[in-house]
Short mmCIF file of C-alpha atoms and ligand atoms in Angstrom, two decimals:
data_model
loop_
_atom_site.label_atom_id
_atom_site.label_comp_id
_atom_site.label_asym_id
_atom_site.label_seq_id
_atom_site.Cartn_x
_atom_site.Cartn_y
_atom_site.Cartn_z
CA UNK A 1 18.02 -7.94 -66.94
CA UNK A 2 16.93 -11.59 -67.10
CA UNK A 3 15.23 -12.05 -63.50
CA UNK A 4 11.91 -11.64 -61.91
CA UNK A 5 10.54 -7.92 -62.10
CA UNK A 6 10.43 -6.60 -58.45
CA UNK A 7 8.05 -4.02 -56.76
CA UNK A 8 9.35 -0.63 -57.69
CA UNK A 9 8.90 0.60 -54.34
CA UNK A 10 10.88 -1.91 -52.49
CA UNK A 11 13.36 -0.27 -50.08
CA UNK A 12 16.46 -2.05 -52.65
CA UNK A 13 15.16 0.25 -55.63
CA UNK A 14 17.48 3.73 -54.16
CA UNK A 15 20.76 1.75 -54.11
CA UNK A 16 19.98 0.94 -57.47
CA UNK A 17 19.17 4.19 -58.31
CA UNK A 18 21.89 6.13 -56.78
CA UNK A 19 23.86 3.49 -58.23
CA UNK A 20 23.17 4.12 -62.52
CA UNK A 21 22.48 8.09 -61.96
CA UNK A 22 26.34 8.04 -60.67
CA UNK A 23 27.79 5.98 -63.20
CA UNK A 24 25.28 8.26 -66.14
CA UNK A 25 26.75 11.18 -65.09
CA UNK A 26 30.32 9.82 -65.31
CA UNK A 27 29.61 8.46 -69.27
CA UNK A 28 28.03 11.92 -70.10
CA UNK A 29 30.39 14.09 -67.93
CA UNK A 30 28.32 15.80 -66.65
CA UNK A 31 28.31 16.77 -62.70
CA UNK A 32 24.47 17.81 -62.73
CA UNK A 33 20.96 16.11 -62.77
CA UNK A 34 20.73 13.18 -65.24
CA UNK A 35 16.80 11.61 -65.66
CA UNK A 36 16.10 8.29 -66.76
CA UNK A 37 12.51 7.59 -68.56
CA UNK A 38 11.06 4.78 -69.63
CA UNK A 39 10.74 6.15 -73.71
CA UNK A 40 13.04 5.57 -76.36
CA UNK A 41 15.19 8.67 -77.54
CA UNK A 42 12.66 10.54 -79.24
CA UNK A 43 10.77 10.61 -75.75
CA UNK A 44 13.80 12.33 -74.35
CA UNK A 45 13.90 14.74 -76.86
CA UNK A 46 9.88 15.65 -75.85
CA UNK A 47 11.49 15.96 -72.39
CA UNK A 48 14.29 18.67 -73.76
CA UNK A 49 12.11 20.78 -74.86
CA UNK A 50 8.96 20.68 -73.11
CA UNK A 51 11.12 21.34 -69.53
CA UNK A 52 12.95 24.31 -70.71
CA UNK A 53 10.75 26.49 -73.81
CA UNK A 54 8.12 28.12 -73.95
CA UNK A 55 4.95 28.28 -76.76
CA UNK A 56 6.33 30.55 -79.29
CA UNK A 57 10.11 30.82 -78.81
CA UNK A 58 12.15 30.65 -81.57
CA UNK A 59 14.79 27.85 -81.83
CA UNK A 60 17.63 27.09 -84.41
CA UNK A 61 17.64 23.67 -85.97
CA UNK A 62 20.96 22.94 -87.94
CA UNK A 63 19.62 20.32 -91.13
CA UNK A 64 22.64 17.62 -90.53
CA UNK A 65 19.83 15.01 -91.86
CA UNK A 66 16.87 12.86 -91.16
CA UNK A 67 17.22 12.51 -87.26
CA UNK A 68 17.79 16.78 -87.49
CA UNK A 69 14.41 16.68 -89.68
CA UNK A 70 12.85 14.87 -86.68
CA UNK A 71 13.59 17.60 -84.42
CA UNK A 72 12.41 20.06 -86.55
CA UNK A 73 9.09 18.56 -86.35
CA UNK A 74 9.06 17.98 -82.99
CA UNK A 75 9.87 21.56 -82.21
CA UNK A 76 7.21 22.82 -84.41
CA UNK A 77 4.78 20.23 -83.14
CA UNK A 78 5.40 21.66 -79.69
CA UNK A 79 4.81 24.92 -80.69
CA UNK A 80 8.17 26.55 -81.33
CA UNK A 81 8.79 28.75 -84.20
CA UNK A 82 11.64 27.20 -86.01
CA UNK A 83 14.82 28.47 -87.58
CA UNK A 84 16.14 26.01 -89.90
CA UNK A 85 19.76 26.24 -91.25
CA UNK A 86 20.03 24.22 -94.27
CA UNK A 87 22.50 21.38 -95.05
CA UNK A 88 23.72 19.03 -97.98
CA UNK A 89 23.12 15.60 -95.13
CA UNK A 90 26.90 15.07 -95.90
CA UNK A 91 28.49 17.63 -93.19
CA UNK A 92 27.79 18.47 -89.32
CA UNK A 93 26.77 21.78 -88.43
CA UNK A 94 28.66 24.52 -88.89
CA UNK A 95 30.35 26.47 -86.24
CA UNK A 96 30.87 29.50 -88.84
CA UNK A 97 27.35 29.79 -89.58
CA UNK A 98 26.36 29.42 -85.98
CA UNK A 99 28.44 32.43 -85.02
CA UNK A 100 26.71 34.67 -87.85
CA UNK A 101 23.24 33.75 -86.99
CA UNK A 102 23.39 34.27 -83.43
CA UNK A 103 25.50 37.15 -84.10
CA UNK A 104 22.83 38.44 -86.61
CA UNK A 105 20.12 37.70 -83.55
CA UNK A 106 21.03 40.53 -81.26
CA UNK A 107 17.78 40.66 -79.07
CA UNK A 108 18.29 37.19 -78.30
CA UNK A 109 15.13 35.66 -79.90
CA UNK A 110 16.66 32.47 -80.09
CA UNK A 111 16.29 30.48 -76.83
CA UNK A 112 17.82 27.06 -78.07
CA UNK A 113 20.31 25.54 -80.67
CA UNK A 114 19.69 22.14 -81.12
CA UNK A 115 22.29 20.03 -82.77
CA UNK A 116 22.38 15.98 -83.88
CA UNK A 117 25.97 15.46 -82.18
CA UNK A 118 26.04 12.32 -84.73
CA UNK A 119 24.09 11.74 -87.33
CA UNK A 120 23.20 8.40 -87.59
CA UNK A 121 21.41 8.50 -91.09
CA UNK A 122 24.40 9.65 -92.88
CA UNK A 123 27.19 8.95 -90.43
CA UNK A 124 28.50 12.65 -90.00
CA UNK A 125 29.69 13.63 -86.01
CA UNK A 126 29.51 17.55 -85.64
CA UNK A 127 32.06 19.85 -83.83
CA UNK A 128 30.35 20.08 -80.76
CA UNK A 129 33.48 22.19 -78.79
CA UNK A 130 33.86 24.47 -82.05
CA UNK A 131 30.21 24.84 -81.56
CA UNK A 132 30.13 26.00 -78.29
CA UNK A 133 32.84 28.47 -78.99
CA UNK A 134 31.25 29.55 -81.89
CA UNK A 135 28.27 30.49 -79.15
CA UNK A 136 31.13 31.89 -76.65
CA UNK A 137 32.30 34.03 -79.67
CA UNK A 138 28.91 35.38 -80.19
CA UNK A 139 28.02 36.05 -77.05
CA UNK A 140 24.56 34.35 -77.23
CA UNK A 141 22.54 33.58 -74.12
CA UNK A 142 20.65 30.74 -76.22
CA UNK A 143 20.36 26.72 -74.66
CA UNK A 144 22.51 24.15 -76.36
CA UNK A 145 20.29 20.55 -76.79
CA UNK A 146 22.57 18.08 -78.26
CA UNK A 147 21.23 14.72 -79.30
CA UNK A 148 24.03 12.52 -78.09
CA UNK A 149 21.39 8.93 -79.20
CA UNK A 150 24.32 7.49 -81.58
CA UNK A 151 27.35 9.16 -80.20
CA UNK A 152 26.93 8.74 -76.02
CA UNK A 153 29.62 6.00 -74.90
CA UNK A 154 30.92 5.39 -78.77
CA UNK A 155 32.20 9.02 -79.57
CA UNK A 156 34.05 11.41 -77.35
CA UNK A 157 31.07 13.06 -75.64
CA UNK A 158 31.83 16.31 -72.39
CA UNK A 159 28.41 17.55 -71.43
CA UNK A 160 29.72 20.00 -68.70
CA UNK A 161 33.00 20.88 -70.81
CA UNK A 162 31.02 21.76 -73.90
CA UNK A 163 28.59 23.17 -71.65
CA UNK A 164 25.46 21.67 -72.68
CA UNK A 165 22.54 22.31 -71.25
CA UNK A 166 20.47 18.75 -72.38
CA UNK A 167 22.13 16.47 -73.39
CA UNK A 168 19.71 13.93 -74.78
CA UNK A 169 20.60 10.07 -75.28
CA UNK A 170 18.89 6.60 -75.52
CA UNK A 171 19.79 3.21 -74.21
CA UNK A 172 19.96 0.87 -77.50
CA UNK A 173 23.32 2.33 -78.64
CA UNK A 174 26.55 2.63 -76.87
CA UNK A 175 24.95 1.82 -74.04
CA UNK A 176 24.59 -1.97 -75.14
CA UNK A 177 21.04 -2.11 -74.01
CA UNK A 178 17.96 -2.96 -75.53
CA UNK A 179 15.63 -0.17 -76.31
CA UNK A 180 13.32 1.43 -73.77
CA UNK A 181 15.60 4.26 -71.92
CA UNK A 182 15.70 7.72 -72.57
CA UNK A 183 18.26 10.53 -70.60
CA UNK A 184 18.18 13.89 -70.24
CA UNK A 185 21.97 15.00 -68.81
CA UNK A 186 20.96 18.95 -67.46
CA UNK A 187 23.06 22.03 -67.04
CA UNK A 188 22.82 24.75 -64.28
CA UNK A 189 21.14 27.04 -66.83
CA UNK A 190 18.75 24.59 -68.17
CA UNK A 191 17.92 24.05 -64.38
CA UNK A 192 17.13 27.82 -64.32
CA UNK A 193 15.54 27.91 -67.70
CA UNK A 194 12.80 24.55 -66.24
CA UNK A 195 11.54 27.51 -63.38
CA UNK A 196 10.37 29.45 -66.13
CA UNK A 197 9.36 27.29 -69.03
CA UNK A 198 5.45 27.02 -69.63
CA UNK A 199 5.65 24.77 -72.37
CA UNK A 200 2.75 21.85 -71.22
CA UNK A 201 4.58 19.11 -69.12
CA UNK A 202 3.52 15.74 -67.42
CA UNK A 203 4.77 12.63 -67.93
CA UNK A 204 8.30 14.61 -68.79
CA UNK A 205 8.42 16.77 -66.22
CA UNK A 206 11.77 16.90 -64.64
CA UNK A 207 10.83 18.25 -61.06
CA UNK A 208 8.21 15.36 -60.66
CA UNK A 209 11.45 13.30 -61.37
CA UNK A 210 14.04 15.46 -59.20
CA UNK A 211 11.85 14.97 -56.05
CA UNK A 212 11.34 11.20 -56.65
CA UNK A 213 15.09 10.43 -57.27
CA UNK A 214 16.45 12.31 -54.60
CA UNK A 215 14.64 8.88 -52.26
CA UNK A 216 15.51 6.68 -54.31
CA UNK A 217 12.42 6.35 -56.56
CA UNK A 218 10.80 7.59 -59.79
CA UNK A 219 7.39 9.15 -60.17
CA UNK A 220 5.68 6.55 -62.02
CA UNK A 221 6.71 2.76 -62.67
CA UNK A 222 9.95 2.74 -63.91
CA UNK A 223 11.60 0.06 -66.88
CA UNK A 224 13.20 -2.10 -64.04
CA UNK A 225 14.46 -4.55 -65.55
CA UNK A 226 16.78 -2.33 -68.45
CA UNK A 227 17.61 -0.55 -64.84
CA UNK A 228 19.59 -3.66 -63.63
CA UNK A 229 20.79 -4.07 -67.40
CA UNK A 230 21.84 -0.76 -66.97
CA UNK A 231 23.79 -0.86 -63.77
CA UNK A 232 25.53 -4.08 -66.07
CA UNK A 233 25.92 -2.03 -68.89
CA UNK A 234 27.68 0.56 -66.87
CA UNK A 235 30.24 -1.58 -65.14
CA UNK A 236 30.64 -2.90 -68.47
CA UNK A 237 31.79 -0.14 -69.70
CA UNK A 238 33.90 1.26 -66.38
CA UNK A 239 35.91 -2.07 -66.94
CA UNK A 240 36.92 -1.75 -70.48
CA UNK A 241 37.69 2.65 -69.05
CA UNK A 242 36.12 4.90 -71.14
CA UNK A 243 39.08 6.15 -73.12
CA UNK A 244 39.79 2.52 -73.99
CA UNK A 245 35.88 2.14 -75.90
CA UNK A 246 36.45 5.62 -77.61
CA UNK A 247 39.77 3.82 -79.07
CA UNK A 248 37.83 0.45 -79.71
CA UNK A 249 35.15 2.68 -81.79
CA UNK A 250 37.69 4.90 -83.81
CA UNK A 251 39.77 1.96 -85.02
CA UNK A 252 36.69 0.12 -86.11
CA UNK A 253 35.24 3.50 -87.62
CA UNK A 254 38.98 3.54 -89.94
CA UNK A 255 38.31 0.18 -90.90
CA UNK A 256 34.94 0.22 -92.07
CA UNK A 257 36.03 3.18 -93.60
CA UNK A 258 39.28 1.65 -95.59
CA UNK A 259 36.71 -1.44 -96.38
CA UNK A 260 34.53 0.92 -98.55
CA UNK A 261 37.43 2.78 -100.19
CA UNK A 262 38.79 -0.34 -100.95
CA UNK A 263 35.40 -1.19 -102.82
CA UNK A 264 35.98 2.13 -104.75
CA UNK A 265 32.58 3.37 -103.10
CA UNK A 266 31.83 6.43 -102.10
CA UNK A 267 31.69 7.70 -98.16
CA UNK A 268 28.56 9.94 -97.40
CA UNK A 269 30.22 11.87 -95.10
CA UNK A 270 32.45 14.71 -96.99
CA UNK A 271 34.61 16.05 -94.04
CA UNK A 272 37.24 13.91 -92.64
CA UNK A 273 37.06 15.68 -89.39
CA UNK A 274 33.62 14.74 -88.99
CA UNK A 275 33.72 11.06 -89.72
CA UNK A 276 31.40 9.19 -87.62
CA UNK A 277 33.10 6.30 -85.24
CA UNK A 278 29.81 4.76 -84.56
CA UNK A 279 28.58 4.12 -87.92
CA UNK A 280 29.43 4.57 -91.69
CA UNK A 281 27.18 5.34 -94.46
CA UNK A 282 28.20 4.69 -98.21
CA UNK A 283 26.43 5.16 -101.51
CA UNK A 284 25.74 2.58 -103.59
CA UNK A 285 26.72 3.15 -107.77
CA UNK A 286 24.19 5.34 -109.71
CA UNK A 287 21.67 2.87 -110.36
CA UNK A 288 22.35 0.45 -108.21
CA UNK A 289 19.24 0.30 -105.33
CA UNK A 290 20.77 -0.29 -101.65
CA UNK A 291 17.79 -1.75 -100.48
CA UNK A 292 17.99 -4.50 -103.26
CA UNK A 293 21.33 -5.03 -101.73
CA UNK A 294 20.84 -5.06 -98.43
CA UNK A 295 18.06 -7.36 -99.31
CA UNK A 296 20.45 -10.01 -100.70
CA UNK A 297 22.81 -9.52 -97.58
CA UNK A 298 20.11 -10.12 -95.20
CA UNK A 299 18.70 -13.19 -96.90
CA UNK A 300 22.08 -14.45 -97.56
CA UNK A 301 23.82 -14.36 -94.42
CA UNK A 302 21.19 -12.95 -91.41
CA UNK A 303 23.37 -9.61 -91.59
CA UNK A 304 21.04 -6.43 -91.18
CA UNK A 305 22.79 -3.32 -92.23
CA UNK A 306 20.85 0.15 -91.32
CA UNK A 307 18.44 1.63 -94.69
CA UNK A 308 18.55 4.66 -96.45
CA UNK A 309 16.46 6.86 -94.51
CA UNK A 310 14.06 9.54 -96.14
CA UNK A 311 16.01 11.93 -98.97
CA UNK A 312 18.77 9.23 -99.01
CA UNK A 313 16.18 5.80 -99.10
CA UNK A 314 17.26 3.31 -102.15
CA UNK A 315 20.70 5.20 -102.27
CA UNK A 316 22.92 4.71 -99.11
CA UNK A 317 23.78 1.69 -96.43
CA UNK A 318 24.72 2.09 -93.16
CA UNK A 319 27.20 -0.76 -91.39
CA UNK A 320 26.73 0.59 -87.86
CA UNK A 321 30.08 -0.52 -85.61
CA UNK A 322 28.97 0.40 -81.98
CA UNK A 323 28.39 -0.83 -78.73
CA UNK A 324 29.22 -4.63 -78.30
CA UNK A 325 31.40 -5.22 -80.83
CA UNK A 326 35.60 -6.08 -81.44
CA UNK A 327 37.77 -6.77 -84.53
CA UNK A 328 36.21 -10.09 -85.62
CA UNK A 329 32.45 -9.23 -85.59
CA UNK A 330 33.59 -5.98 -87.78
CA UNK A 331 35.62 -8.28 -90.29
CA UNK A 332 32.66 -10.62 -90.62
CA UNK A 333 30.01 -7.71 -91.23
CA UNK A 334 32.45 -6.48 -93.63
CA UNK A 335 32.95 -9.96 -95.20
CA UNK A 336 28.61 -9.75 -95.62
CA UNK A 337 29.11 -6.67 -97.63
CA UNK A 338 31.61 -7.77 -99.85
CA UNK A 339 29.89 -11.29 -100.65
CA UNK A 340 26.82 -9.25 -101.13
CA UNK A 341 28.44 -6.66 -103.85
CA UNK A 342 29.45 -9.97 -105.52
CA UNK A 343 25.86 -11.59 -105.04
CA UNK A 344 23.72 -8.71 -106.20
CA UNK A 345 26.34 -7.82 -109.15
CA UNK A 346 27.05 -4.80 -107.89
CA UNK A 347 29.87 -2.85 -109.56
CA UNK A 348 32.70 -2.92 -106.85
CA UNK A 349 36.62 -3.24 -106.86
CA UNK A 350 38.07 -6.13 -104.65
CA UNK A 351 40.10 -5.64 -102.04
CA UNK A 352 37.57 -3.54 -99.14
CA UNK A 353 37.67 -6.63 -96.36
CA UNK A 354 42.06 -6.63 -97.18
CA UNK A 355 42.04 -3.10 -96.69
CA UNK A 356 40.09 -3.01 -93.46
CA UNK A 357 42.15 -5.99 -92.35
CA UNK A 358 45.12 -4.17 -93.32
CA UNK A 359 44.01 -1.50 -90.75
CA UNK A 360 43.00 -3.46 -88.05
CA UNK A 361 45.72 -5.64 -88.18
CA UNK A 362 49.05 -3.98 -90.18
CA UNK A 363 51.23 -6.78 -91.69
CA UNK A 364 54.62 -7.14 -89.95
CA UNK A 365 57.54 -6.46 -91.74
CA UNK A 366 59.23 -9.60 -92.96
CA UNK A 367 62.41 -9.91 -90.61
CA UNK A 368 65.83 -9.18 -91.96
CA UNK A 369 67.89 -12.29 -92.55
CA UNK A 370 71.81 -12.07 -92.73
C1 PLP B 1 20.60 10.58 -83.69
C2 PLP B 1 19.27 10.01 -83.32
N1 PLP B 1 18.36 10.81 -82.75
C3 PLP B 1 17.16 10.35 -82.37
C4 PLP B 1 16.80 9.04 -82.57
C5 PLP B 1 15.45 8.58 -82.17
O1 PLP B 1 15.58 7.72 -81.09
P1 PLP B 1 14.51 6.60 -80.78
O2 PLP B 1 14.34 5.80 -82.04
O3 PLP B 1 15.13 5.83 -79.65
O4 PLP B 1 13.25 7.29 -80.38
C6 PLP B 1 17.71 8.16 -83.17
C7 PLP B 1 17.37 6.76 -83.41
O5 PLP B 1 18.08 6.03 -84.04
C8 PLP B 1 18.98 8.67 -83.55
O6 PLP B 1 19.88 7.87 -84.13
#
């Protein structure tokens, strides 16, 4: 990424560009169009919706938390009528409840269902294949947008298996990359739903992009320099192999997890089956503000742990364990917490960094002598 910015029309750029759209589609899954702006993930979300609805149509909105909230608004910004299905912020979306509402919607007013794969505010991954089914089951024609931000390339992610139709992601998370990249991974259908959406496009619109890319180029200047980051970033990733970074991100995920047991704190998200492996959110004891804490850890020892964002400010911290990081760096965040409970006086049992250890690292058994 470090080098002098070139023309974005030099006759280099389509390698380059054929290049990252191959290795995109082989991180999402996905075997149609993937778009790259230059916008951070909530631009890419814009791009979902404005290249596929139309004013007016209704779309279901599943309340997993504050990045579901920001969808919501979005949508309704855009001029969607919105369909919100409530939630606690401690569980994913339910496949259950999916079924009955689209069930319950037999003239198909819903064009979309748009889920936060995970969560990042309160570190809760939702179902995505019991999802779909759920949709199967039902028989529903609607569009599935998935936010994939804080999952893509840390969590087990199939955009053509699940049959997605946009699969929405960013570049500043398991991607490795600073921020400044948005995706949009597209499905047949949401190719079929663009010819007739009249929702007001510009700077999103995918077919300005389409006819660009298939030279080489983009429509308007794109971020080159994250684009060479990206290519790295991608054979980054190809050399560790997929499957492998999944692994890397689940055993980190069980430690962080067994570190904040071991404090005797509490884990925001309720369901085992949807705990996050890209970051974990726990509450801090009644009374007890996490921002003072976090304050302490930051001053103390330059570690920044994510806030408590909207309905759970002052009460939760987020250690976030994706992307660019192995064993040790999680054992030394971990170590920041656990100096910082002690620091701020905050009511704690010892014994979270042993467990996590304990996890990553399971003592041998002492060998048998005689
Ligand atoms: C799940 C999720 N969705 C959307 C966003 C918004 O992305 P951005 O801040 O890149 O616009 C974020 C950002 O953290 C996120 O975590």
């Amino acid at each position: 990424m470090d080098r002098p910015v070139i023309d974005h029309r030099r006759p280099e750029l389509p390698a380059l560009t054929a290049e990252i759209l191959e290795g995109l589609g082989r991180i999402f899954k996905a075997s149609g169009p993937v778009v790259i702006y230059p916008s951070s993930g909530t631009g890419a979300a814009e791009a979902a919706l404005v290249n596929t609805l139309s004013p007016g149509d209704r779309v279901l909105v599943f309340e997993t938390g504050h990045f579901s909230h920001i969808w919501r608004t979005l949508a309704e910004r855009m001029g969607l009528a919105v369909d919100d299905v409530p939630g606690n912020w401690r569980r994913g979306a339910s496949p259950v409840e999916l079924e009955r509402r689209l069930r319950a919607d037999s003239g198909h007013a819903i064009k979309a269902v748009i889920v936060v794969h995970n969560e990042t505010s309160t570190g809760v991954t939702s179902r995505l294949g019991e999802l779909r089914r759920a949709m199967n089951a039902a028989g529903h024609p609607a569009l599935l947008i998935v936010d994939a931000v804080s999952s893509l390339a840390s969590i087990d992610y199939r955009h053509d298996e699940w049959e997605v139709d946009v699969t929405v992601a960013g570049s500043q998370k398991g991607l490795m990359l600073p921020p400044g990249l948005g995706f949009n991974a597209i499905s047949e259908k949401a190719l079929a739903a663009n010819s007739s959406a009249r929702l007001p496009r510009n700077y999103w619109d995918w077919q300005d992009m389409f006819k660009q890319n298939r030279i080489g180029f983009f429509p308007y200047t794109p971020a080159t320099n994250l684009l060479f980051a990206l290519r790295e970033a991608l054979l980054i990733l190809e050399e560790e192999g997929l499957p492998n970074v999944l692994r890397r991100h689940d055993r980190l995920a069980a430690a962080a997890r067994a570190a904040v047991r071991g404090w005797g704190l509490e884990i925001v998200c309720e369901d085992p089956l949807e705990y996050s492996s890209s970051m974990t959110a726990f509450y801090t004891p009644e009374g007890y503000d996490a921002d003072k804490l976090r304050a302490v850890i930051l001053e103390h020892f330059d570690l920044s742990l994510g806030t408590g964002l909207s309905k759970l400010a002052g009460r939760v911290v987020r250690i976030g364990h994706l992307g660019s990081l192995n064993d040790l760096m999680l054992a030394g965040t971990l170590c920041g917490i656990e100096l910082g409970l002690r620091l701020a006086g905050v009511p704690h049992k010892d014994g979270g960094v042993a467990a996590a250890l304990e996890t990553l690292a399971p003592a041998a058994q002492p060998a048998k002598v005689g």
